[in-house]
XYZ file of N, CA and C in Angstrom:
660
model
N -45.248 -7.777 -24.112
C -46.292 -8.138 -25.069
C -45.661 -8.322 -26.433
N -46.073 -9.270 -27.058
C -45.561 -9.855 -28.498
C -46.146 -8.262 -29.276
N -44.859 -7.742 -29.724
C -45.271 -6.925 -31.176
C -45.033 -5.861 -30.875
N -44.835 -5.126 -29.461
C -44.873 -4.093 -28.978
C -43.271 -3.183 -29.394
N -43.749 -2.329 -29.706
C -42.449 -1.489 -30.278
C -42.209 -0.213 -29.029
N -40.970 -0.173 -28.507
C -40.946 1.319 -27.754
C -40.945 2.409 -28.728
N -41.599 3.534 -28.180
C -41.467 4.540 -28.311
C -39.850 5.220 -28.513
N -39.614 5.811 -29.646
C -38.332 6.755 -29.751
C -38.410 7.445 -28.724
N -36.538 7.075 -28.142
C -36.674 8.136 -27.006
C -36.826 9.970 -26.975
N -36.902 10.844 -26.484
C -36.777 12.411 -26.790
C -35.392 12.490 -25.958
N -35.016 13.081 -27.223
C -33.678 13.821 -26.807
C -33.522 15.300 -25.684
N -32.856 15.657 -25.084
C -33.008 16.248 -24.149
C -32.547 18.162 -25.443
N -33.104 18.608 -25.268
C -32.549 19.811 -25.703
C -31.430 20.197 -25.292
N -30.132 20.660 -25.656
C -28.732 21.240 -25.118
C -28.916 22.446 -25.530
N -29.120 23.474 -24.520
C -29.327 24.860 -24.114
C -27.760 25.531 -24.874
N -27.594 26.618 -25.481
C -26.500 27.247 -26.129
C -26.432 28.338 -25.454
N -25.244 28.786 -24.824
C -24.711 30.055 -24.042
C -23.796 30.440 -25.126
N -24.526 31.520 -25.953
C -23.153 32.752 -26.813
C -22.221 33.405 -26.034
N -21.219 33.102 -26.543
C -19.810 33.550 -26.023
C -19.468 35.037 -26.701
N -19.652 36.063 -25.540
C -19.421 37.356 -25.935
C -18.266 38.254 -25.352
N -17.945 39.447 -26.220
C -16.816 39.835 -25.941
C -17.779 40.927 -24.579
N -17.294 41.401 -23.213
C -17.548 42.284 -22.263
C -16.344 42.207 -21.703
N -16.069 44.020 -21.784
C -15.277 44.723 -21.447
C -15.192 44.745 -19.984
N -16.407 44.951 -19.447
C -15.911 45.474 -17.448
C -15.284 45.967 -16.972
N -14.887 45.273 -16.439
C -13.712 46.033 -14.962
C -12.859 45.816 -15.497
N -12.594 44.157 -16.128
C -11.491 44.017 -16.745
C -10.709 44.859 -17.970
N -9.119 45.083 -18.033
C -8.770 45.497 -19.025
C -8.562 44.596 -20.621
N -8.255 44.845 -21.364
C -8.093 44.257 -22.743
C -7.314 43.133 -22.610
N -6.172 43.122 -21.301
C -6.180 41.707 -21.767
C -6.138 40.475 -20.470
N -6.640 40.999 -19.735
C -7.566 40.151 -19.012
C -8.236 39.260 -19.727
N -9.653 40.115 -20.602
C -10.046 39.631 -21.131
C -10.026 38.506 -22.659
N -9.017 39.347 -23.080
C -8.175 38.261 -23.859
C -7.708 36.804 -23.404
N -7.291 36.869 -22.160
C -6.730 35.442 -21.695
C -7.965 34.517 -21.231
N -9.196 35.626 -20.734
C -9.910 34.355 -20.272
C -10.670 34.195 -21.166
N -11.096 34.572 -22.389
C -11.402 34.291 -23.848
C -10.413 33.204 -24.522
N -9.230 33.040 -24.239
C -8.297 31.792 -24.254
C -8.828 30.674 -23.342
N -8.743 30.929 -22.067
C -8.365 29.804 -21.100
C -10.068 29.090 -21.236
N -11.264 30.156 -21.613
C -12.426 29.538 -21.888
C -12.335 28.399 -23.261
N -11.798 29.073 -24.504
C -11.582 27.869 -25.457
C -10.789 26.627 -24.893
N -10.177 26.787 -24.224
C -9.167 25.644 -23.856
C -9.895 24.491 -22.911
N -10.827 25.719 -22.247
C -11.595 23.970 -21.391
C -12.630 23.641 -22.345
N -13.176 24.347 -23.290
C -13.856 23.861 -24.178
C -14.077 22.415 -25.011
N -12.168 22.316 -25.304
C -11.658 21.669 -25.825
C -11.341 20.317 -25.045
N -11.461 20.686 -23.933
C -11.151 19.900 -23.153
C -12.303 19.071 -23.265
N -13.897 19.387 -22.677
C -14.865 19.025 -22.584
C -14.923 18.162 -24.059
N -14.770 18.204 -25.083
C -15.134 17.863 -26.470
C -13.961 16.565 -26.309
N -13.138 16.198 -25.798
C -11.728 15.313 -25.681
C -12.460 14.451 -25.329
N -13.187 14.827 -23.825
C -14.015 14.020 -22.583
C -14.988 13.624 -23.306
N -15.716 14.301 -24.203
C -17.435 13.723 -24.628
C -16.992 12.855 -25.759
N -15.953 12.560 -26.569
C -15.052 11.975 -28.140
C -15.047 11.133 -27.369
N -14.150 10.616 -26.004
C -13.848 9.442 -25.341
C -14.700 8.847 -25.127
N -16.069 9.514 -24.649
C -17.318 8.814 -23.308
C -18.010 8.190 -25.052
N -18.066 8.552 -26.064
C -18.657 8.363 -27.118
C -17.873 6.920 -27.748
N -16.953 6.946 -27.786
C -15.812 5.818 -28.567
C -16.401 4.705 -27.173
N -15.852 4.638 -25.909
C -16.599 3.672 -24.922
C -17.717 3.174 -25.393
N -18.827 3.932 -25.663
C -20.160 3.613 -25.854
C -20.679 2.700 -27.054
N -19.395 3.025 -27.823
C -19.722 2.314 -29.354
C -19.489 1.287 -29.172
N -18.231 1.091 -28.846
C -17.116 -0.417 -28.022
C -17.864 -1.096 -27.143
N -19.082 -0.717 -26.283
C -19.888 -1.439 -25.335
C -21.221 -2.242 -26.411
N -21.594 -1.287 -27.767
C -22.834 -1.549 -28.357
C -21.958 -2.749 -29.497
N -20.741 -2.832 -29.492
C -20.451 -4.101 -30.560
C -20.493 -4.930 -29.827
N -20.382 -5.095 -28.400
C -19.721 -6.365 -27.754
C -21.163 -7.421 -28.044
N -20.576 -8.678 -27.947
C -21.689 -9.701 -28.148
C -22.226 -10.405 -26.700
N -21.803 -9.789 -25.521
C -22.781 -10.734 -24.839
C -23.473 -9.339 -24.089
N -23.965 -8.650 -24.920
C -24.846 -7.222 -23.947
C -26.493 -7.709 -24.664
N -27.489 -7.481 -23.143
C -28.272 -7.825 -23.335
C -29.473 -6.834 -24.140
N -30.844 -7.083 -24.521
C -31.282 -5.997 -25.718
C -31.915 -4.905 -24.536
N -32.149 -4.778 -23.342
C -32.378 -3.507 -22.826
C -31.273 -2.372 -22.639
N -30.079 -3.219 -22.314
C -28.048 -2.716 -22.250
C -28.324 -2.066 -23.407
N -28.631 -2.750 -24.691
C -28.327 -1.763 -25.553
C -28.824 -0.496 -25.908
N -30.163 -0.719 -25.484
C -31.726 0.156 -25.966
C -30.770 1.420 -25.215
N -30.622 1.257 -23.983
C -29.429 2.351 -23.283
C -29.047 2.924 -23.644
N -27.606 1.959 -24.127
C -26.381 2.772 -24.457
C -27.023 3.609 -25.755
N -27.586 2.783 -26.834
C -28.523 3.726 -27.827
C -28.448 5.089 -27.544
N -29.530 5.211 -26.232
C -29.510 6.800 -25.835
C -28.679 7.244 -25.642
N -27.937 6.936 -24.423
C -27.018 7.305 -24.121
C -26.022 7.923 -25.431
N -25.454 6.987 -26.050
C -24.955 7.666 -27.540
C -25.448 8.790 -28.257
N -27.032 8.817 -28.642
C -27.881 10.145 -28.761
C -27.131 11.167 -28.130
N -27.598 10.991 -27.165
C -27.238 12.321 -25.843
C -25.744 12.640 -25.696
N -24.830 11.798 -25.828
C -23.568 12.322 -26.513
C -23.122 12.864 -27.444
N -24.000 12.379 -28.756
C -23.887 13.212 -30.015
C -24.486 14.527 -29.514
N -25.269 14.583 -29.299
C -25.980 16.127 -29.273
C -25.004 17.214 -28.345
N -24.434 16.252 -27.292
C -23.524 17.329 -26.192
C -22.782 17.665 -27.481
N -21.922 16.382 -27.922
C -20.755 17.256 -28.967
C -20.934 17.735 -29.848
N -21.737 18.096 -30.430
C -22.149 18.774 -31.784
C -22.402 20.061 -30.731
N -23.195 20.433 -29.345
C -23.346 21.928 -28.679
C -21.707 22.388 -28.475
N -21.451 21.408 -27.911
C -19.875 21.818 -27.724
C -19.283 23.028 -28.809
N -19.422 21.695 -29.831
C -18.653 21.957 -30.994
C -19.259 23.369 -31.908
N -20.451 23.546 -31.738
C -21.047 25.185 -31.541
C -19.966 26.119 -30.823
N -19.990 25.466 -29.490
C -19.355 26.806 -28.558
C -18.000 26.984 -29.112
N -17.489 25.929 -29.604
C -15.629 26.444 -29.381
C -15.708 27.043 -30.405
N -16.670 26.743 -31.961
C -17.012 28.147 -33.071
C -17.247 29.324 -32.392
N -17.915 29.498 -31.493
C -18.163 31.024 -31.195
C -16.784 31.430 -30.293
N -16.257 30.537 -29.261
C -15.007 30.971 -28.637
C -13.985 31.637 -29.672
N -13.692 30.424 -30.798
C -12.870 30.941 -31.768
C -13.410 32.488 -32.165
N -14.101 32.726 -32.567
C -14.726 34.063 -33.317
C -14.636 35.382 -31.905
N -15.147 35.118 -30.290
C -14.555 35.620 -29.523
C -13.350 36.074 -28.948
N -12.294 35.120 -29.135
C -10.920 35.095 -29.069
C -10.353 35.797 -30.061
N -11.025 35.743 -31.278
C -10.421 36.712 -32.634
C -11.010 38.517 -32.156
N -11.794 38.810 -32.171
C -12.372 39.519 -31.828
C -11.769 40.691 -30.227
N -11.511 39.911 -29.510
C -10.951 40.486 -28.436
C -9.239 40.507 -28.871
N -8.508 39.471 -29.281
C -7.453 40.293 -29.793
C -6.975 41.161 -30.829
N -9.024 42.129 -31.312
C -8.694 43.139 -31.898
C -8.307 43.973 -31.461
N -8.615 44.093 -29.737
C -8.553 45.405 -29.070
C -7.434 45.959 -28.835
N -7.118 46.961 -28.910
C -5.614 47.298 -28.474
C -5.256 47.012 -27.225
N -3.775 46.530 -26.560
C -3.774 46.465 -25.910
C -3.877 44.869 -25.056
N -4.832 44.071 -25.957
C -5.264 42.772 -25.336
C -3.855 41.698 -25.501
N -2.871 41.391 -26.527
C -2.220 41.189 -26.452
C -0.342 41.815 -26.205
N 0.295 41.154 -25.025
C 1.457 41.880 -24.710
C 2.148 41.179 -25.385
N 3.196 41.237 -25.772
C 4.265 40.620 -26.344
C 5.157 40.148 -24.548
N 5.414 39.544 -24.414
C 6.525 38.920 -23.137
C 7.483 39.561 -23.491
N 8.576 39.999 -22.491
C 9.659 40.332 -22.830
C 11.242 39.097 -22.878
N 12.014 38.371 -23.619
C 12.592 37.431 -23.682
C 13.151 37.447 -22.542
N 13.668 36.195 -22.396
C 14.273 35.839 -20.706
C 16.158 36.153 -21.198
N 16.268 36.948 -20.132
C 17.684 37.216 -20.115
C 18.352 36.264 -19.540
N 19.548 35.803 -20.044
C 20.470 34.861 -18.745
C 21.469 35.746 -18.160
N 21.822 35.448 -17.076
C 23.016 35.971 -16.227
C 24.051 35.354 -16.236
N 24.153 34.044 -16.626
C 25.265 33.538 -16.478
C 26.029 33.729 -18.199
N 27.198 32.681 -18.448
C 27.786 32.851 -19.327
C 27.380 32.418 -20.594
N 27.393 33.072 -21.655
C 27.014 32.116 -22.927
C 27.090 30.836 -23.223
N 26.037 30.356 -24.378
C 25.613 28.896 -24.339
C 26.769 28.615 -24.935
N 27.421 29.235 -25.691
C 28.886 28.655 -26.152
C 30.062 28.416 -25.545
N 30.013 28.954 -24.295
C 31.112 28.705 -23.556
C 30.266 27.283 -22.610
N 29.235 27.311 -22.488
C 28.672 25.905 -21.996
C 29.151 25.107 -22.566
N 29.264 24.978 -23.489
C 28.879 23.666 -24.338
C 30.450 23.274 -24.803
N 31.509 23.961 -24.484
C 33.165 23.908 -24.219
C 33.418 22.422 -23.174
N 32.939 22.665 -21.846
C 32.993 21.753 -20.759
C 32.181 20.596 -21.048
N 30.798 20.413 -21.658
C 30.190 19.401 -22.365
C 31.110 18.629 -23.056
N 31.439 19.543 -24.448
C 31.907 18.573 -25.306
C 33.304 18.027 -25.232
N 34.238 18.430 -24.097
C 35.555 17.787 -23.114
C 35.051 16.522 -22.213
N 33.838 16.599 -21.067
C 33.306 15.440 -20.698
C 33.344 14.495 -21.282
N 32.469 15.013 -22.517
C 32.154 13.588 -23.455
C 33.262 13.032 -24.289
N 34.206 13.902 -25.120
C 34.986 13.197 -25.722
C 36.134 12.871 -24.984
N 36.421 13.126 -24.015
C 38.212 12.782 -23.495
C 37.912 12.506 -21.721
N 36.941 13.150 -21.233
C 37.043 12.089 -19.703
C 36.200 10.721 -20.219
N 35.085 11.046 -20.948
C 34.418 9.687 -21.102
C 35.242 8.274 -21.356
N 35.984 8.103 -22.595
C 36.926 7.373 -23.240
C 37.893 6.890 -22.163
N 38.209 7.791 -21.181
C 39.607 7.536 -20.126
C 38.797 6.790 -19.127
N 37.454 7.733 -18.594
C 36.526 6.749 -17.758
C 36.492 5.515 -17.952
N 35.765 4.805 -19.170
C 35.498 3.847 -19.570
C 36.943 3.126 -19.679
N 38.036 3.119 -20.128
C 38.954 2.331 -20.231
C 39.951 2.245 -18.902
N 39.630 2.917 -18.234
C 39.922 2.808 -16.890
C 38.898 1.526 -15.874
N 37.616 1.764 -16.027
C 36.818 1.131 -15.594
C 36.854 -0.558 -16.010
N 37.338 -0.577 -17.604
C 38.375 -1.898 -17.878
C 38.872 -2.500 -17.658
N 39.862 -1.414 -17.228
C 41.290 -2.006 -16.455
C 41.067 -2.723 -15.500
N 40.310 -2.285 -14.387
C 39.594 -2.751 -12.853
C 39.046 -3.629 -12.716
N 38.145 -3.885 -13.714
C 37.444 -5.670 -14.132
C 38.144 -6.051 -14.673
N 39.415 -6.021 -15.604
C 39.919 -7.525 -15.963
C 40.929 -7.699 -15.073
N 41.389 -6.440 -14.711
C 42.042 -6.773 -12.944
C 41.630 -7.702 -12.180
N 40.760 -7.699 -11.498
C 39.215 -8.292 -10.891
C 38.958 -9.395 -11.329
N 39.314 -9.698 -12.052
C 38.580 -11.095 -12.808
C 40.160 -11.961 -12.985
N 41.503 -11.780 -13.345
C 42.840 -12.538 -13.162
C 43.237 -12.528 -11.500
N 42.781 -11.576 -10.907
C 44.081 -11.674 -9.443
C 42.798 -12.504 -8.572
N 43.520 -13.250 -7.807
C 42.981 -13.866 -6.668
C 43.467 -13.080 -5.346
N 42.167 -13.307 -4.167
C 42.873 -12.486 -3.290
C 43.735 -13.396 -2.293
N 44.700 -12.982 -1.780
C 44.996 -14.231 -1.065
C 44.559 -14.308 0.318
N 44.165 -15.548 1.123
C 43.668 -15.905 1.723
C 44.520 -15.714 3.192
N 44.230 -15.024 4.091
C 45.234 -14.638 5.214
C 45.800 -15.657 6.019
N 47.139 -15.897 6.689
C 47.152 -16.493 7.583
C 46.468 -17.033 8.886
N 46.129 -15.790 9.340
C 44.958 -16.273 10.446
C 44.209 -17.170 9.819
N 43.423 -17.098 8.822
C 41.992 -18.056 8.899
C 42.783 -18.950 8.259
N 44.061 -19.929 7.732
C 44.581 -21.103 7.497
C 44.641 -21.701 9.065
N 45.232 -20.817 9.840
C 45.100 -21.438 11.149
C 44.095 -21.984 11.885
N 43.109 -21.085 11.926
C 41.830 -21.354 12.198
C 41.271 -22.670 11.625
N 41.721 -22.778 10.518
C 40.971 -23.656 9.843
C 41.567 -25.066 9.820
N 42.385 -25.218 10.012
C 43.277 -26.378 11.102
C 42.985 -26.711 12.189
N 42.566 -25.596 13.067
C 42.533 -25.646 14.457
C 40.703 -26.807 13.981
N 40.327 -26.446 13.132
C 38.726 -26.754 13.143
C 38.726 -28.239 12.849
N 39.785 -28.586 11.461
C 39.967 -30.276 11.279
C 40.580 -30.600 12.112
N 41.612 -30.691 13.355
C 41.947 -31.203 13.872
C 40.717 -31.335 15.349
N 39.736 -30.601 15.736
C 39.122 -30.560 16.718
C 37.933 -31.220 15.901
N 37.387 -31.311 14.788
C 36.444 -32.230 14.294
C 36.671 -33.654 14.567
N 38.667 -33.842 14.386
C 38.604 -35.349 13.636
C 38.840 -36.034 15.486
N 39.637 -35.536 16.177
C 39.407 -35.729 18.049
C 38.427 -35.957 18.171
N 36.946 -35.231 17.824
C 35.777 -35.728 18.088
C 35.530 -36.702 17.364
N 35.504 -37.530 16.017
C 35.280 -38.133 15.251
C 35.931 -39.438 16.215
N 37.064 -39.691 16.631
C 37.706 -40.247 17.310
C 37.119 -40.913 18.419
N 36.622 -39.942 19.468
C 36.387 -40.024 20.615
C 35.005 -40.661 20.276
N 33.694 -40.123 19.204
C 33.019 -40.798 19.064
C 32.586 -41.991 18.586
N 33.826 -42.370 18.239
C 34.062 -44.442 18.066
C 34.522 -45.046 18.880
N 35.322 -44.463 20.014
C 35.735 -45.282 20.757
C 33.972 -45.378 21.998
N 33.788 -44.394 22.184
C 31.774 -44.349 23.029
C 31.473 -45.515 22.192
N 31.405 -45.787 20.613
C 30.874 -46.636 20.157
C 31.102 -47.740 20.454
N 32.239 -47.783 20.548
C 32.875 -49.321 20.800
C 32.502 -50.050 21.945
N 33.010 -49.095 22.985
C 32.440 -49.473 24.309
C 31.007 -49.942 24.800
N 29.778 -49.454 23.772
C 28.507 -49.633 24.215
C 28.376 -51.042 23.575
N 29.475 -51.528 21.959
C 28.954 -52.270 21.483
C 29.774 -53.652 22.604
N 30.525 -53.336 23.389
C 31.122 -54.273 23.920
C 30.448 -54.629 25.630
N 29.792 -53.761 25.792
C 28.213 -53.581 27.124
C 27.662 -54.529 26.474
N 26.810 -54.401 25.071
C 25.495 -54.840 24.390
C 26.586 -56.591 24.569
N 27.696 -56.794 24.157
C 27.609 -57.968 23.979
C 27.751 -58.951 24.967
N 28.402 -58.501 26.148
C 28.508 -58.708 27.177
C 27.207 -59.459 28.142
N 26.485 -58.496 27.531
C 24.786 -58.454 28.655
C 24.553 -59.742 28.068
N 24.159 -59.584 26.159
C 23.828 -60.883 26.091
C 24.336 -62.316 26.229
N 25.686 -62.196 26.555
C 26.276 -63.174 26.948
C 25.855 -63.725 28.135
N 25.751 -63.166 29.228
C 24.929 -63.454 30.573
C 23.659 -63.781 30.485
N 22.818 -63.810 29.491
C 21.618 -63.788 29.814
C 21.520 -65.123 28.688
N 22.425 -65.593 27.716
C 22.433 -66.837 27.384
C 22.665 -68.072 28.489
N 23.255 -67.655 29.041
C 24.445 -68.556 30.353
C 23.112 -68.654 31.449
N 22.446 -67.964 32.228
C 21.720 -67.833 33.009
C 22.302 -67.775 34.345
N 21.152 -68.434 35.472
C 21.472 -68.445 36.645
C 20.827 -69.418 37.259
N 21.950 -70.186 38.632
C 21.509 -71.379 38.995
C 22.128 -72.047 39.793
N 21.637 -73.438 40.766
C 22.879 -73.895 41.278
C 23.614 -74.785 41.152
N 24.803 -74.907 41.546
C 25.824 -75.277 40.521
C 25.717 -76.912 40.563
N 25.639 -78.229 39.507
C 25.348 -79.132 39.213
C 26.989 -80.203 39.506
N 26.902 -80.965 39.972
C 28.151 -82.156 40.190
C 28.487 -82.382 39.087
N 29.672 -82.226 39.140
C 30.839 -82.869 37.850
C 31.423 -84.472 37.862
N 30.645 -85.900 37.308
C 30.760 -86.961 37.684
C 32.415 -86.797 37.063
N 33.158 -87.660 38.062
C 35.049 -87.787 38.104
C 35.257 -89.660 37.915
N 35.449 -90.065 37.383
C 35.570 -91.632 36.984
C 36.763 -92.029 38.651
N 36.886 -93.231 38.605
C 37.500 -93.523 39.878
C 38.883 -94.556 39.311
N 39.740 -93.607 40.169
C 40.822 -94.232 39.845
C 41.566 -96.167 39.476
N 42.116 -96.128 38.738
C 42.475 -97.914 38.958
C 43.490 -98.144 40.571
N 43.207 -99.326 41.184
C 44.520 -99.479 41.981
C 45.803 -99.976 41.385
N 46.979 -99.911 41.608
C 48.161 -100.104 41.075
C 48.833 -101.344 41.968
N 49.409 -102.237 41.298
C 49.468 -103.484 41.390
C 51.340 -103.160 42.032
N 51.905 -103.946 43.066
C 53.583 -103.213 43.913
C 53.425 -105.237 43.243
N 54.460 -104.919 42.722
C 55.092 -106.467 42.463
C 56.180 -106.529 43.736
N 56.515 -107.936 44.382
C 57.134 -108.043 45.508
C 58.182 -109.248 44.902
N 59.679 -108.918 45.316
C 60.390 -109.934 45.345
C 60.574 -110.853 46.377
């Protein structure tokens, strides 16, 4: 209908769970860590809802989205702001929980540093810095040597395969040979035939012979 305006959508209420310090079963720092590992997915969630929010904006600039697509994402955006702003409540109270529980005695241990067994980092770093300055240099100019080696010598080519390779032109050019003389012969069939078949066949016609003069015996 011409004129008709929607209704503002209602936002959904985002319910708030206070983050409290309880002791239990657990000791001090039990609870300490999962007063950590809770801020941390917190943070996580707020990464996820920043992203799904930046998408949403990037979908409402584009120019070929149609006006219900947008009326959508609209909400949709709403309802993201509101998650991250609850979020962003909770990880305030995590923070203030997390402070709080590592008042207790006890909640934080100190680790004890990692011992090594093997030999000091200074005697490491002896065999390092020999690698690098004096095999490296010999490596590399060795590896030199071998390619421009490699690149002047030719290898030479063995006797056997010179032979071979004789044996191959001389058994090519026999055939080369043999297949001109086949040639020859068919072209001397082909000319043959048509020679006969110009000439024909038939029976044989009289050869007119003129007739001799008589010879005149003079008599004394």
């Amino acid at each position: 209908m011409p004129g008709f305006q929607p209704a503002p959508p209602v936002l959904p209420q985002v319910a708030e769970f206070p983050v409290s310090v309880q002791m239990g079963p657990a000791g001090p720092q039990e609870v300490y860590e999962g007063m950590v590992a809770q801020r941390k997915e917190l943070r996580n969630q707020l990464d996820r809802l920043e992203d799904q929010r930046r998408d949403l904006s990037n979908n409402l600039r584009s120019d070929n989205i149609t006006t219900a697509d947008r009326a959508g994402l609209e909400i949709r955006l709403k309802e993201t702001d509101a998650r991250i702003s609850s979020v962003e409540g909770q990880i305030a109270q995590a923070d203030l929980a997390v402070a709080k529980a590592a008042a207790i005695p006890g909640a934080i241990v100190e680790r004890p540093p990692l011992q090594r067994n093997g030999p000091p980092e200074e005697i490491m770093a002896i065999p390092i810095v020999f690698i690098i300055f004096v095999l490296g240099p010999l490596a590399i100019a060795y590896a030199r040597r071998i390619w421009k080696r490699g690149a002047t010598v030719v290898t030479p080519v063995p006797r056997e395969v010179h032979d071979r390779l004789d044996q191959m032109a001389q058994a090519v050019e026999s055939i080369a040979i043999e297949t001109e003389r086949i040639g020859e012969g068919q072209r001397f069939l082909t000319r043959v035939l048509s020679d006969q078949g110009r000439l024909g066949a038939g029976a044989a016609q009289p050869v007119p012979v003129p007739a001799a003069e008589p010879q005149r015996v003079d008599r004394a």
